[in-house]
């Protein structure tokens, strides 16, 4: 079990932790700021540093076999000798990459508010994000780009809270306002609220205010199947710069 510091504070860039296990899959810590791939969002990269200054580059973060387990996956060819359970490390995420995940993740929730149809697929990376909507109507690139720009400019606060399943059952209005049905059977549900815009269950990392998303544009709309429309998001700067 790894204490998931990123669930309460997505802005943390580094933390101190203790190594609990090391194997061919990677390194496990007692606490971490590294987000493991899940809910459509890519895993974090970064590095771990021992007290003597030795560094281990981390290429990806995955969930382990046991629930609540986080595996920090070293870059290919990294030397794991001397990385032993019990040692203290400083864990540091690649903040540039993670912040792009956060900007895109919150932007996909804005898209959910603009397109009132069920989502049946989602992928969030540092270079693009895509969301598949279960729908047959056409979507317009310019209209959606303008809608996102408006919600970004309006600077809505973004925050999360935990609610119990009983609380959820007692507030049918809350469930109706959610675009995604929450997972059941774990006692509590983490919900992400964009003030006045969107409320849905989500375990991902988000910016603190929609203004922090910056210039995100719809780069492509595809008809994936008769009943699926795929919306692809990009950052305006990389689309313009071609990098
Ligand atoms: Zn989400």
Coordinates of N, CA, C and O and ligand atoms in Angstrom, one line a residue, residues 105 109 202 206, ligand 1:
X105 N -6.2 17.0 -18.6 CA -7.3 16.2 -17.9 C -8.5 17.1 -17.5 O -9.6 16.8 -17.7
X109 N -12.6 17.3 -18.9 CA -13.9 17.5 -18.1 C -14.7 18.7 -18.6 O -15.9 18.6 -18.6
X202 N -13.7 11.0 -10.3 CA -12.4 11.1 -11.0 C -11.3 10.9 -10.0 O -11.3 11.6 -9.0
X206 N -5.5 17.3 -11.4 CA -6.1 18.4 -12.1 C -5.4 19.7 -11.7 O -4.9 19.8 -10.6
Ligands
LIG1 ZN1 -11.2 12.7 -14.9

